[in-house]
Coordinates of C-alpha atoms in Angstrom, one line a residue:
M218 CA 14.6 96.1 69.8
E219 CA 13.1 99.6 70.3
R220 CA 9.5 99.4 71.3
T221 CA 7.0 101.8 69.9
R222 CA 4.9 103.8 72.3
R223 CA 1.8 102.1 70.9
S224 CA 3.2 98.6 71.7
T225 CA 4.3 99.6 75.1
I226 CA 0.9 101.1 76.0
G227 CA -0.7 97.9 74.7
S228 CA 1.5 95.9 77.0
L229 CA 0.8 98.1 80.0
A230 CA -2.9 97.7 79.5
A231 CA -2.4 94.1 80.6
L232 CA 0.6 94.6 82.9
G233 CA 0.7 98.2 84.2
A234 CA -1.4 98.4 87.3
A235 CA -0.9 94.7 88.2
G236 CA 2.8 95.0 87.6
L237 CA 3.3 97.9 90.0
A238 CA 1.2 96.2 92.5
G239 CA 3.4 93.2 92.1
C240 CA 6.4 95.2 93.1
L241 CA 4.7 95.9 96.4
D242 CA 3.5 92.4 97.0
E243 CA 6.0 90.7 99.3
G244 CA 4.8 87.4 97.9
I245 CA 6.2 88.2 94.5
V246 CA 10.0 88.1 94.7
G247 CA 10.9 86.2 91.5
S248 CA 13.5 83.6 90.9
V249 CA 17.2 84.3 91.5
G250 CA 19.4 84.3 88.4
E251 CA 16.8 83.8 85.8
R252 CA 16.7 86.1 82.9
D253 CA 13.4 87.2 81.3
G254 CA 12.8 85.8 77.9
E255 CA 13.6 88.3 76.3
G256 CA 26.0 119.9 84.1
D257 CA 27.3 120.2 85.2
A258 CA 30.2 118.3 83.9
A259 CA 30.5 114.8 85.3
E260 CA 32.4 114.7 88.6
G261 CA 35.5 112.6 88.4
D262 CA 33.8 109.9 86.4
G263 CA 36.2 109.8 83.5
S264 CA 33.5 111.0 81.2
A265 CA 35.8 113.0 79.1
E266 CA 37.4 109.8 77.9
G267 CA 36.5 106.3 77.0
D268 CA 34.6 105.0 74.0
A269 CA 32.2 107.1 72.1
P270 CA 29.3 105.3 70.6
G271 CA 28.3 105.3 67.0
E272 CA 24.9 104.7 65.4
G273 CA 23.4 101.4 66.8
R274 CA 26.1 101.0 69.4
G275 CA 25.8 101.0 73.1
P276 CA 26.0 103.9 75.5
P277 CA 29.3 105.8 75.9
T278 CA 31.5 104.4 78.6
A279 CA 33.9 106.0 81.1
D280 CA 37.6 105.4 81.0
G281 CA 37.7 104.4 84.6
S282 CA 35.9 101.9 86.7
R283 CA 33.9 102.0 90.0
H284 CA 34.8 100.0 93.1
L285 CA 32.7 96.8 93.2
A286 CA 32.6 94.8 96.4
Y287 CA 31.2 91.8 94.5
D288 CA 32.3 90.2 91.3
L289 CA 30.0 90.4 88.3
D290 CA 28.9 86.7 88.4
A291 CA 27.8 87.1 92.0
L292 CA 25.8 90.3 91.2
L293 CA 24.1 88.5 88.2
E294 CA 23.4 85.5 90.4
E295 CA 21.7 87.7 92.9
S296 CA 19.5 89.6 90.4
L297 CA 15.8 88.7 90.5
S298 CA 12.5 89.7 89.0
G299 CA 10.8 92.8 90.4
G300 CA 7.3 91.5 89.3
V301 CA 7.2 93.1 85.9
G302 CA 8.7 92.1 82.6
Q303 CA 11.1 94.2 80.4
D304 CA 9.5 97.6 79.8
G305 CA 6.6 96.7 82.1
I306 CA 7.5 100.0 83.7
P307 CA 7.8 102.2 80.7
S308 CA 10.5 104.8 80.3
I309 CA 9.5 108.3 79.1
D310 CA 11.1 108.7 75.7
D311 CA 9.2 111.8 74.5
P312 CA 9.2 114.1 77.6
A313 CA 7.3 117.3 77.8
F314 CA 8.3 120.3 79.9
A315 CA 6.8 123.6 81.1
P316 CA 8.4 126.6 82.8
I317 CA 8.9 125.8 86.5
G318 CA 7.2 129.0 87.4
E319 CA 4.0 127.6 86.0
T320 CA 4.0 124.4 88.1
S321 CA 1.2 123.8 90.6
L322 CA 3.3 121.5 92.7
V323 CA 3.7 122.4 96.4
A324 CA 7.1 123.8 97.3
D325 CA 8.1 120.7 99.3
A326 CA 7.5 118.3 96.4
P327 CA 10.7 116.4 95.6
V328 CA 12.3 116.9 92.3
F329 CA 15.6 115.8 90.7
G330 CA 17.5 118.7 89.2
V331 CA 20.0 118.6 86.3
V332 CA 22.1 121.4 84.8
R333 CA 24.1 120.7 81.7
G334 CA 25.3 123.1 79.0
G335 CA 23.6 126.0 80.6
E336 CA 20.2 124.3 80.6
A337 CA 18.4 123.5 83.8
K338 CA 15.6 120.9 84.1
A339 CA 13.6 119.4 87.0
Y340 CA 12.1 115.9 87.0
P341 CA 9.3 115.5 89.7
Q342 CA 9.6 112.4 91.9
H343 CA 5.9 111.7 91.6
V344 CA 6.2 111.3 87.8
L345 CA 9.5 109.2 87.8
V346 CA 8.1 106.8 90.4
H347 CA 5.8 105.5 87.6
H348 CA 8.5 105.4 84.9
E349 CA 12.0 105.3 86.6
I350 CA 13.8 106.4 83.4
V351 CA 13.5 109.6 81.3
N352 CA 15.4 109.5 78.0
D353 CA 16.0 113.2 77.3
T354 CA 18.3 115.8 75.8
V355 CA 19.8 118.4 78.1
G356 CA 22.1 121.1 76.9
G357 CA 22.4 119.3 73.6
D358 CA 23.5 116.1 75.3
R359 CA 21.5 112.8 75.0
V360 CA 21.1 111.7 78.6
A361 CA 19.0 109.4 80.8
V362 CA 17.7 110.7 84.1
T363 CA 16.9 107.7 86.3
Y364 CA 15.2 107.0 89.6
C365 CA 14.8 103.9 91.7
P366 CA 12.1 104.3 94.3
L367 CA 13.2 101.2 96.2
T368 CA 16.7 102.5 96.9
G369 CA 16.0 106.2 96.8
T370 CA 18.5 106.9 94.1
A371 CA 18.4 109.5 91.3
Q372 CA 21.3 109.3 88.9
G373 CA 22.1 110.6 85.4
F374 CA 23.9 108.8 82.6
E375 CA 25.0 109.8 79.1
R376 CA 23.2 107.5 76.6
G377 CA 24.6 108.3 73.2
E378 CA 22.5 107.2 70.3
T379 CA 20.6 104.6 72.3
T380 CA 18.0 104.8 75.1
F381 CA 17.6 103.0 78.4
G382 CA 14.7 100.9 79.5
V383 CA 13.6 99.2 82.7
S384 CA 14.6 95.5 82.5
G385 CA 12.1 94.4 85.2
R386 CA 15.0 93.0 87.2
L387 CA 16.5 94.1 90.5
V388 CA 19.6 93.5 92.4
N389 CA 19.9 94.6 96.1
S390 CA 16.5 96.2 95.5
N391 CA 18.1 98.5 92.8
L392 CA 16.8 99.1 89.3
I393 CA 18.6 97.2 86.6
M394 CA 18.4 99.2 83.4
Y395 CA 19.1 97.8 80.0
D396 CA 20.3 99.7 77.0
R397 CA 18.2 99.1 73.8
A398 CA 21.3 98.9 71.5
T399 CA 23.0 95.9 73.1
E400 CA 20.5 94.8 75.8
S401 CA 23.3 94.8 78.4
W402 CA 22.1 95.0 82.0
W403 CA 23.2 98.0 84.1
P404 CA 22.4 98.2 87.8
Q405 CA 21.7 101.9 88.4
M406 CA 23.8 102.4 91.5
L407 CA 26.8 100.5 90.2
A408 CA 26.7 102.1 86.7
T409 CA 28.5 98.9 85.5
A410 CA 27.1 96.3 83.2
I411 CA 26.7 92.9 84.8
D412 CA 25.5 91.0 81.8
G413 CA 25.4 91.4 78.0
P414 CA 27.9 92.5 75.4
M415 CA 29.0 95.5 77.5
R416 CA 29.6 93.4 80.7
G417 CA 32.2 95.1 82.9
E418 CA 32.0 98.5 81.2
T419 CA 31.1 101.6 83.2
L420 CA 28.7 104.3 82.1
R421 CA 29.5 108.0 82.0
E422 CA 27.6 109.6 84.9
F423 CA 26.6 113.1 85.9
R424 CA 25.2 114.7 89.0
V425 CA 21.5 114.7 89.7
V426 CA 20.4 116.9 92.6
W427 CA 17.6 115.6 94.9
T428 CA 15.9 118.7 96.1
T429 CA 12.4 120.3 96.1
V430 CA 10.4 122.4 93.7
G431 CA 10.7 125.5 95.8
E432 CA 14.5 125.2 96.3
W433 CA 15.2 124.4 92.6
R434 CA 12.9 127.2 91.4
A435 CA 14.7 129.7 93.6
A436 CA 18.1 128.6 92.4
H437 CA 17.1 128.1 88.7
P438 CA 14.1 130.4 88.0
D439 CA 14.5 129.7 84.2
S440 CA 14.4 126.0 84.7
R441 CA 11.8 123.8 83.0
I442 CA 10.0 121.0 84.7
L443 CA 8.8 117.7 83.4
T444 CA 5.0 117.5 83.1
D445 CA 2.5 114.7 83.5
D446 CA 2.0 114.7 79.7
T447 CA 3.9 111.5 79.2
G448 CA 1.7 109.8 76.8
Y449 CA 0.7 107.2 79.4
V450 CA -2.4 107.0 81.6
R451 CA -1.2 107.0 85.2
R452 CA -2.6 108.2 88.5
Y453 CA 0.4 110.5 89.1
E454 CA -1.2 111.9 92.2
N455 CA -0.6 108.4 93.9
D456 CA 2.8 107.1 94.7
P457 CA 2.4 103.3 94.9
Y458 CA 5.2 103.1 97.5
G459 CA 4.2 105.8 100.0
L460 CA 4.8 109.5 100.6
Y461 CA 7.8 111.8 101.0
A462 CA 5.9 114.9 102.1
P463 CA 4.9 114.0 104.7
L464 CA 7.0 110.8 105.0
G465 CA 5.1 107.5 105.0
G466 CA 4.8 104.0 103.6
Y467 CA 7.8 102.2 102.2
Y468 CA 10.0 105.3 102.6
A469 CA 9.5 105.4 106.4
S470 CA 9.4 101.7 107.2
E471 CA 12.4 99.6 108.2
G472 CA 11.4 96.8 105.9
T473 CA 12.5 96.2 102.4
L474 CA 10.5 94.3 99.7
F475 CA 13.5 92.4 98.3
P476 CA 16.6 90.9 100.0
A477 CA 19.7 93.0 100.4
L478 CA 23.1 91.8 99.4
S479 CA 24.2 92.5 103.0
D480 CA 22.6 94.3 106.0
P481 CA 24.3 97.1 107.9
E482 CA 24.9 96.4 111.6
E483 CA 23.4 99.8 112.7
G484 CA 21.3 102.6 111.4
H485 CA 17.8 102.9 110.0
P486 CA 17.7 101.1 106.7
K487 CA 15.8 104.0 105.1
S488 CA 18.0 106.8 106.4
V489 CA 19.6 108.8 103.6
V490 CA 23.3 109.0 102.9
I491 CA 25.3 111.0 100.3
G492 CA 27.4 108.3 98.8
A493 CA 30.5 108.6 96.7
R494 CA 32.8 106.0 95.1
T495 CA 36.1 105.8 93.2
A496 CA 37.9 102.9 91.6
G497 CA 39.3 102.0 95.0
G498 CA 36.6 102.5 97.5
A499 CA 33.3 104.0 98.8
V500 CA 32.2 106.4 101.5
A501 CA 28.8 107.4 102.8
F502 CA 27.9 110.6 104.7
D503 CA 24.7 110.7 106.7
K504 CA 22.7 113.4 104.9
E505 CA 20.8 114.8 107.9
T506 CA 24.0 115.1 109.9
L507 CA 25.9 116.7 107.0
L508 CA 23.2 119.3 106.4
A509 CA 23.2 120.2 110.1
E510 CA 27.0 120.3 110.5
R511 CA 27.8 121.5 107.0
V512 CA 31.2 119.8 106.8
L513 CA 32.1 116.2 107.4
S514 CA 35.4 114.3 106.8
G515 CA 35.4 110.7 105.9
T516 CA 37.5 107.9 104.4
L517 CA 36.8 105.7 101.3
R518 CA 37.1 102.0 102.1
P519 CA 39.0 99.9 101.4
S520 CA 41.2 102.3 99.5
G521 CA 41.8 104.6 102.5
E522 CA 41.4 107.8 100.4
A523 CA 40.5 110.8 102.5
A524 CA 37.4 112.8 101.6
V525 CA 35.4 115.8 102.7
A526 CA 31.8 116.6 102.2
V527 CA 30.2 120.0 102.3
A528 CA 26.5 120.9 102.4
D529 CA 24.6 123.2 100.0
P530 CA 21.8 124.4 102.2
A531 CA 20.1 126.3 99.4
L532 CA 19.3 123.0 97.6
S533 CA 19.5 120.7 100.7
T534 CA 22.2 118.7 99.0
A535 CA 25.9 118.1 99.4
Y536 CA 29.1 117.6 97.4
V537 CA 32.0 115.2 98.1
Y538 CA 35.7 115.9 97.4
L539 CA 38.9 113.9 97.7
N540 CA 41.2 115.5 100.3
P541 CA 44.5 113.7 100.1
E542 CA 46.5 116.5 101.8
G543 CA 44.0 116.9 104.6
A544 CA 43.1 120.5 103.7
A545 CA 41.0 122.3 106.3
V546 CA 37.5 123.1 105.0
E547 CA 35.4 125.6 107.0
P548 CA 32.1 127.3 106.4
D549 CA 32.6 131.0 105.4
G550 CA 29.2 132.7 105.2
D551 CA 27.1 130.9 102.8
G552 CA 30.2 129.3 101.2
Y553 CA 33.4 127.6 102.3
R554 CA 37.0 128.3 102.8
V555 CA 39.7 125.8 102.0
E556 CA 43.2 126.0 103.6
G557 CA 45.8 123.2 103.3
N558 CA 49.5 122.5 103.1
D559 CA 50.0 120.3 100.1
A560 CA 53.6 120.4 98.9
G561 CA 54.3 123.2 101.3
G562 CA 51.8 125.6 99.8
A563 CA 48.3 126.6 100.6
V564 CA 45.4 125.3 98.5
G565 CA 43.2 127.8 100.0
S566 CA 40.9 130.4 98.6
E567 CA 40.2 133.9 99.8
G568 CA 36.6 134.4 100.8
G569 CA 33.8 131.8 100.7
V570 CA 33.3 129.8 97.6
D571 CA 30.2 127.8 96.6
A572 CA 29.8 124.3 97.9
D573 CA 30.2 122.9 94.4
D574 CA 33.3 124.9 93.6
L575 CA 35.9 124.0 96.2
S576 CA 39.6 123.8 95.1
L577 CA 39.7 120.1 95.6
E578 CA 38.9 117.1 93.2
R579 CA 35.2 116.6 93.3
V580 CA 33.8 113.0 93.2
L581 CA 30.4 112.2 91.8
A582 CA 27.9 111.7 94.7
F583 CA 24.2 110.9 95.0
D584 CA 21.5 110.3 97.6
A585 CA 20.8 106.7 98.6
M586 CA 18.9 104.8 101.3
W587 CA 21.5 103.5 103.8
F588 CA 20.6 99.8 103.4
A589 CA 21.1 100.0 99.6
W590 CA 24.4 101.7 99.8
A591 CA 25.7 99.4 102.5
G592 CA 24.3 96.4 100.6
F593 CA 26.4 97.2 97.5
H594 CA 29.3 98.5 99.6
P595 CA 29.6 96.4 102.8
D596 CA 33.1 97.7 103.2
T597 CA 32.1 101.4 102.9
G598 CA 33.5 104.2 105.0
F599 CA 30.8 106.1 107.0
A600 CA 30.7 109.6 108.5
G601 CA 28.2 111.3 110.7
E602 CA 25.5 110.0 113.0
H603 CA 22.9 107.5 111.9
T604 CA 19.5 109.2 111.7
G605 CA 16.0 108.3 110.9
A606 CA 14.2 107.6 107.6
G607 CA 13.4 110.5 105.3
Y608 CA 15.3 112.3 102.7
G609 CA 17.8 114.0 104.9
R610 CA 15.8 117.0 106.1

């Protein structure tokens, strides 16, 4: 049921501005459970295995699963309308890019960075807040770069021959994507289908780095950046939810627009964590604390797996690793030193290594607002001190 750009633009003429406003209107919540009529290599997500799609089939799936604190029926029951219909927020399916050195954005402007197959791209937050999904090709791979403004999550997925669209539904305030081949519903943060022919399957994910134009440009001077030339008429200078630089609106307030699956007992709901999950558990590291201390240890719950997170100050981000042997991880200049005693031998490295290259098993991680992470993972482990709203800086 691929929609043409012409038909989507036509729909938006009637729905666009009102639909986005509807997302911000606390009076429009929708009815629970009703369905509308109708780089880096992946980090420990099993993306190297699983089913590969053919023409007309759904997106490729991972061989492993993700920890879910709720069963699929409960998640589907808690899904609700976000105030717009399917594709009422249009994905970008024909993205245009320019050299990042030519952008006029201020250095502090948030962008979502991706590196795959030697190609680097940046996706500005001020564009994605109006579209939420970019169906793109990076390093020769068909991918979708996605962003949910209500939960502060930017995540990447392999899409195969299909594309993803915005279903118009939310669960725990989080974007529910749909794939246009099978129309299965995929909550972004869970990467697991809760309805449709692919129910229970898990998408192949890859890392998306939440950083700034200035930091990404310094690290990847040959990167290209998504432009405002999307084919849609939008006031890209206006974020309907607020501001990140300086912080304001929804991103700074304690309130949410839609009910959470569960509420954390402490911490600012919009503080930012670096979250990671395996098949057995989940853990969240307070981002501001992690960037200040550079190394934090934590435990995935309920599995009890030990983990360590290290900061990458150059991009104001962090990486998470499993640490079953309790290896000691210490800053070493701009990098890190790993020393452990697994099986009687050191797993250490001489000299500092980059934050994304420790000699431990890396787990996919991404930024999220604390309330959203804790809502999906009420049993999550947590490390650090609870801090204020923002994006971890």
